[in-house]
Short mmCIF file of C-alpha atoms in Angstrom, two decimals:
data_model
loop_
_atom_site.label_atom_id
_atom_site.label_comp_id
_atom_site.label_asym_id
_atom_site.label_seq_id
_atom_site.Cartn_x
_atom_site.Cartn_y
_atom_site.Cartn_z
CA UNK A 1 -33.38 14.11 -50.58
CA UNK A 2 -31.45 17.37 -50.36
CA UNK A 3 -30.91 19.11 -53.70
CA UNK A 4 -28.95 22.36 -53.89
CA UNK A 5 -28.94 23.95 -57.35
CA UNK A 6 -26.75 26.74 -58.70
CA UNK A 7 -28.42 29.31 -60.93
CA UNK A 8 -31.03 32.00 -61.37
CA UNK A 9 -34.36 30.82 -59.99
CA UNK A 10 -36.10 32.12 -63.12
CA UNK A 11 -34.01 29.65 -65.12
CA UNK A 12 -34.15 26.74 -62.67
CA UNK A 13 -37.79 26.83 -61.54
CA UNK A 14 -39.18 26.07 -65.05
CA UNK A 15 -37.24 22.79 -64.99
CA UNK A 16 -39.12 21.55 -61.90
CA UNK A 17 -42.38 19.56 -62.07
CA UNK A 18 -45.88 20.97 -61.60
CA UNK A 19 -47.18 20.55 -58.06
CA UNK A 20 -43.96 18.95 -56.89
CA UNK A 21 -43.71 20.80 -53.56
CA UNK A 22 -45.89 21.12 -50.48
CA UNK A 23 -44.35 24.27 -49.07
CA UNK A 24 -42.18 27.24 -49.96
CA UNK A 25 -40.19 29.07 -47.31
CA UNK A 26 -38.06 31.84 -48.72
CA UNK A 27 -36.76 35.36 -48.29
CA UNK A 28 -36.10 37.13 -51.60
CA UNK A 29 -33.95 40.25 -51.97
CA UNK A 30 -35.87 43.18 -50.47
CA UNK A 31 -34.80 45.83 -52.99
CA UNK A 32 -33.49 47.95 -50.13
CA UNK A 33 -29.90 48.29 -51.31
CA UNK A 34 -28.59 45.34 -49.30
CA UNK A 35 -25.03 44.44 -50.22
CA UNK A 36 -25.32 40.97 -51.73
CA UNK A 37 -22.23 39.61 -53.49
CA UNK A 38 -23.91 38.94 -56.85
CA UNK A 39 -27.44 40.39 -56.91
CA UNK A 40 -27.94 44.14 -57.46
CA UNK A 41 -30.56 45.08 -54.86
CA UNK A 42 -31.44 48.56 -56.19
CA UNK A 43 -33.90 48.13 -59.07
CA UNK A 44 -36.66 50.69 -59.70
CA UNK A 45 -39.70 49.64 -57.67
CA UNK A 46 -41.94 48.72 -60.61
CA UNK A 47 -39.16 46.64 -62.16
CA UNK A 48 -38.54 44.86 -58.85
CA UNK A 49 -42.22 44.03 -58.36
CA UNK A 50 -42.48 42.74 -61.94
CA UNK A 51 -39.51 40.47 -61.31
CA UNK A 52 -41.17 39.16 -58.14
CA UNK A 53 -44.37 38.36 -60.02
CA UNK A 54 -42.36 36.34 -62.54
CA UNK A 55 -40.78 34.02 -59.97
CA UNK A 56 -44.01 33.88 -57.95
CA UNK A 57 -45.82 32.57 -61.05
CA UNK A 58 -43.34 29.72 -61.21
CA UNK A 59 -43.69 29.03 -57.50
CA UNK A 60 -47.45 28.81 -57.90
CA UNK A 61 -46.97 26.24 -60.64
CA UNK A 62 -44.60 24.00 -58.66
CA UNK A 63 -46.65 24.32 -55.44
CA UNK A 64 -49.32 21.71 -54.72
CA UNK A 65 -52.91 22.95 -54.63
CA UNK A 66 -52.95 22.54 -50.84
CA UNK A 67 -49.47 24.02 -50.46
CA UNK A 68 -48.26 26.91 -48.32
CA UNK A 69 -45.97 29.74 -49.41
CA UNK A 70 -44.23 31.43 -46.48
CA UNK A 71 -42.73 34.70 -47.72
CA UNK A 72 -40.32 36.47 -45.37
CA UNK A 73 -39.92 40.16 -46.17
CA UNK A 74 -38.32 42.96 -44.20
CA UNK A 75 -38.51 46.72 -44.56
CA UNK A 76 -36.30 49.72 -43.92
CA UNK A 77 -37.28 52.79 -41.89
CA UNK A 78 -37.04 54.96 -45.00
CA UNK A 79 -38.91 52.41 -47.10
CA UNK A 80 -41.65 50.94 -44.89
CA UNK A 81 -44.17 50.19 -47.65
CA UNK A 82 -42.06 47.73 -49.62
CA UNK A 83 -43.36 44.52 -47.93
CA UNK A 84 -46.95 45.64 -48.44
CA UNK A 85 -46.35 46.65 -52.06
CA UNK A 86 -44.87 43.22 -52.76
CA UNK A 87 -47.79 41.54 -51.01
CA UNK A 88 -50.28 43.52 -53.10
CA UNK A 89 -48.42 42.61 -56.30
CA UNK A 90 -48.94 38.92 -55.48
CA UNK A 91 -52.49 39.07 -54.08
CA UNK A 92 -54.32 42.01 -55.69
CA UNK A 93 -55.92 42.53 -59.08
CA UNK A 94 -58.51 40.66 -61.17
CA UNK A 95 -56.42 37.45 -61.25
CA UNK A 96 -54.32 37.35 -58.07
CA UNK A 97 -51.56 34.76 -57.86
CA UNK A 98 -52.13 33.96 -54.19
CA UNK A 99 -54.43 34.63 -51.26
CA UNK A 100 -53.05 36.01 -48.01
CA UNK A 101 -54.12 33.47 -45.38
CA UNK A 102 -52.05 34.56 -42.35
CA UNK A 103 -49.61 37.34 -41.47
CA UNK A 104 -46.89 36.54 -38.95
CA UNK A 105 -44.55 38.97 -37.27
CA UNK A 106 -41.07 37.53 -36.84
CA UNK A 107 -39.84 39.29 -33.71
CA UNK A 108 -36.05 39.35 -33.51
CA UNK A 109 -35.72 41.29 -30.26
CA UNK A 110 -38.22 42.15 -27.55
CA UNK A 111 -38.50 43.47 -24.01
CA UNK A 112 -41.30 42.05 -21.84
CA UNK A 113 -42.39 42.75 -18.29
CA UNK A 114 -43.01 39.77 -16.02
CA UNK A 115 -45.83 39.49 -13.52
CA UNK A 116 -43.32 40.49 -10.86
CA UNK A 117 -42.59 43.74 -12.70
CA UNK A 118 -39.18 42.68 -13.99
CA UNK A 119 -38.18 43.75 -17.50
CA UNK A 120 -36.42 41.12 -19.58
CA UNK A 121 -34.80 41.88 -22.94
CA UNK A 122 -33.94 39.08 -25.34
CA UNK A 123 -32.82 38.71 -28.93
CA UNK A 124 -30.64 40.64 -31.36
CA UNK A 125 -31.29 43.67 -33.55
CA UNK A 126 -29.33 46.07 -35.69
CA UNK A 127 -29.36 49.47 -33.95
CA UNK A 128 -29.87 52.62 -35.99
CA UNK A 129 -28.80 56.16 -35.15
CA UNK A 130 -31.76 58.38 -36.02
CA UNK A 131 -33.84 61.26 -34.71
CA UNK A 132 -36.85 60.06 -36.73
CA UNK A 133 -36.94 56.28 -36.54
CA UNK A 134 -36.81 53.63 -33.84
CA UNK A 135 -34.85 50.38 -34.06
CA UNK A 136 -36.52 47.88 -36.36
CA UNK A 137 -36.84 44.60 -34.45
CA UNK A 138 -39.22 42.58 -36.62
CA UNK A 139 -39.94 41.34 -40.13
CA UNK A 140 -43.03 39.93 -41.83
CA UNK A 141 -43.76 36.35 -42.80
CA UNK A 142 -46.74 36.31 -45.15
CA UNK A 143 -48.50 32.94 -45.39
CA UNK A 144 -49.85 32.71 -48.93
CA UNK A 145 -51.98 29.92 -50.39
CA UNK A 146 -53.79 29.37 -53.67
CA UNK A 147 -57.30 29.65 -52.22
CA UNK A 148 -56.96 30.91 -48.64
CA UNK A 149 -58.64 27.83 -47.13
CA UNK A 150 -55.71 25.49 -46.42
CA UNK A 151 -55.86 23.80 -42.97
CA UNK A 152 -52.83 24.34 -40.74
CA UNK A 153 -51.60 22.43 -37.70
CA UNK A 154 -51.89 25.13 -35.04
CA UNK A 155 -50.74 22.91 -32.19
CA UNK A 156 -47.72 21.53 -34.00
CA UNK A 157 -46.44 25.11 -33.98
CA UNK A 158 -47.94 25.85 -30.56
CA UNK A 159 -46.77 26.56 -27.02
CA UNK A 160 -47.76 25.26 -23.55
CA UNK A 161 -50.34 27.18 -21.54
CA UNK A 162 -48.91 29.54 -18.96
CA UNK A 163 -52.01 29.11 -16.78
CA UNK A 164 -52.53 25.35 -16.62
CA UNK A 165 -56.08 25.76 -15.33
CA UNK A 166 -57.06 26.80 -18.86
CA UNK A 167 -56.45 23.24 -20.08
CA UNK A 168 -59.53 21.94 -18.28
CA UNK A 169 -61.52 25.19 -18.45
CA UNK A 170 -61.60 25.44 -22.24
CA UNK A 171 -63.13 22.54 -24.14
CA UNK A 172 -61.19 23.18 -27.35
CA UNK A 173 -57.92 22.14 -25.66
CA UNK A 174 -58.89 18.47 -25.72
CA UNK A 175 -56.97 18.13 -22.46
CA UNK A 176 -53.67 18.96 -24.14
CA UNK A 177 -51.23 21.47 -22.67
CA UNK A 178 -50.64 23.15 -26.01
CA UNK A 179 -52.21 26.24 -27.52
CA UNK A 180 -51.93 28.11 -30.79
CA UNK A 181 -48.85 30.34 -30.70
CA UNK A 182 -50.60 33.11 -32.61
CA UNK A 183 -49.08 35.39 -35.21
CA UNK A 184 -46.15 36.83 -33.24
CA UNK A 185 -43.09 34.60 -33.37
CA UNK A 186 -40.11 35.50 -31.20
CA UNK A 187 -37.24 33.72 -32.96
CA UNK A 188 -33.85 35.30 -32.20
CA UNK A 189 -30.69 34.79 -34.17
CA UNK A 190 -28.07 32.52 -32.66
CA UNK A 191 -25.21 34.48 -31.14
CA UNK A 192 -22.19 34.43 -33.48
CA UNK A 193 -18.52 35.24 -33.01
CA UNK A 194 -17.74 36.40 -36.55
CA UNK A 195 -20.12 37.43 -39.33
CA UNK A 196 -17.56 36.54 -42.01
CA UNK A 197 -17.19 32.97 -40.80
CA UNK A 198 -20.54 32.25 -39.13
CA UNK A 199 -23.04 34.23 -41.22
CA UNK A 200 -21.41 35.51 -44.44
CA UNK A 201 -24.65 36.82 -45.89
CA UNK A 202 -26.29 40.22 -45.28
CA UNK A 203 -29.88 38.98 -44.93
CA UNK A 204 -30.46 35.54 -43.44
CA UNK A 205 -33.22 33.98 -41.38
CA UNK A 206 -32.75 31.47 -38.54
CA UNK A 207 -33.22 27.75 -39.06
CA UNK A 208 -35.93 27.86 -36.38
CA UNK A 209 -38.04 30.18 -38.53
CA UNK A 210 -38.17 27.58 -41.30
CA UNK A 211 -38.96 24.83 -38.80
CA UNK A 212 -41.87 26.85 -37.45
CA UNK A 213 -43.34 27.30 -40.93
CA UNK A 214 -43.02 23.60 -41.74
CA UNK A 215 -44.68 22.60 -38.46
CA UNK A 216 -47.56 24.96 -39.11
CA UNK A 217 -48.14 23.57 -42.60
CA UNK A 218 -48.70 20.25 -40.91
CA UNK A 219 -47.28 17.53 -43.19
CA UNK A 220 -44.31 16.68 -40.99
CA UNK A 221 -41.60 14.53 -42.51
CA UNK A 222 -43.60 14.05 -45.71
CA UNK A 223 -43.10 17.73 -46.59
CA UNK A 224 -41.47 18.55 -49.91
CA UNK A 225 -39.94 21.98 -49.37
CA UNK A 226 -38.41 24.49 -51.79
CA UNK A 227 -36.46 27.71 -51.27
CA UNK A 228 -35.70 29.58 -54.53
CA UNK A 229 -33.43 32.07 -52.70
CA UNK A 230 -31.33 29.66 -50.67
CA UNK A 231 -28.63 32.06 -49.46
CA UNK A 232 -26.38 30.25 -47.03
CA UNK A 233 -28.80 27.39 -46.55
CA UNK A 234 -30.90 27.88 -43.41
CA UNK A 235 -33.88 26.18 -45.07
CA UNK A 236 -31.70 23.26 -46.17
CA UNK A 237 -30.41 22.78 -42.62
CA UNK A 238 -33.99 22.88 -41.29
CA UNK A 239 -35.01 20.23 -43.82
CA UNK A 240 -32.18 17.96 -42.72
CA UNK A 241 -32.95 18.37 -39.04
CA UNK A 242 -36.66 17.73 -39.61
CA UNK A 243 -35.93 14.76 -41.92
CA UNK A 244 -38.16 16.10 -44.67
CA UNK A 245 -38.94 13.95 -47.68
CA UNK A 246 -37.45 16.40 -50.17
CA UNK A 247 -35.75 19.77 -50.21
CA UNK A 248 -34.73 21.82 -53.23
CA UNK A 249 -32.78 25.03 -52.86
CA UNK A 250 -31.73 27.43 -55.62
CA UNK A 251 -28.94 29.99 -55.24
CA UNK A 252 -27.43 32.42 -57.72
CA UNK A 253 -24.21 33.18 -55.83
CA UNK A 254 -21.61 30.41 -55.94
CA UNK A 255 -19.96 31.39 -52.65
CA UNK A 256 -23.23 31.44 -50.73
CA UNK A 257 -24.06 28.06 -52.27
CA UNK A 258 -20.69 26.65 -51.24
CA UNK A 259 -21.30 27.80 -47.68
CA UNK A 260 -24.77 26.20 -47.75
CA UNK A 261 -23.20 22.92 -48.88
CA UNK A 262 -20.73 23.11 -45.99
CA UNK A 263 -23.59 23.59 -43.55
CA UNK A 264 -25.37 20.56 -44.99
CA UNK A 265 -22.20 18.51 -44.65
CA UNK A 266 -21.93 19.53 -41.00
CA UNK A 267 -25.41 18.09 -40.49
CA UNK A 268 -23.94 14.78 -41.72
CA UNK A 269 -26.22 14.48 -44.72
CA UNK A 270 -24.65 14.74 -48.21
CA UNK A 271 -26.12 17.36 -50.54
CA UNK A 272 -26.79 16.75 -54.23
#
């Protein structure tokens, strides 16, 4: 079931049942002055963090006890502490909301050197013109859980061994050509022709990022997924492609929601 809801997540989340979801994958506004259509992304830091705690409380309520909360947060060169301040707001103090279980680095663009000495560059990034800062080519994905002891399916989100001899050499492989991917995920954006028509939102994540999180959580098609900041619907599209049991997305902006519905329709599954 695909359910796309229009409204403020602080109004919609309280209407949803306790423990009704297995996983959250979302990317809230970063409070970095990003030009959203409806949301004002320039609140004082303390006010922003307090707002985040309010919706995180609701997410904790609707998340199953063995659920996973994948929180994608980016930074800006002039404001590098914001992701960590948000993380501390959700995990620190005498009664923390969540426990940080894993930290993933979503790498958007990278240059690697092959064994033959060739340099290969892949991915997309937004270049900056600065004498102080380098181009920012990654964002964080914080994996939060209620207790910090939730099993994950490392191989479902894994990669084949480069050196196949390791399959037999290491007993933990079980003879399978698949290893844990680790905490660096190179997931580039798809190349687009027009931002206005292909990606009319200033801060999106790729469908593949959501798919990776769902695989890692390990419940497969039985996953009940929620995204309280739906945007243009990448998490909804991932849910359709992975044939998840249930997806609920919440979006404040009517135009972003309309675009998300169009994307769902293109996947040939009607949205609620």
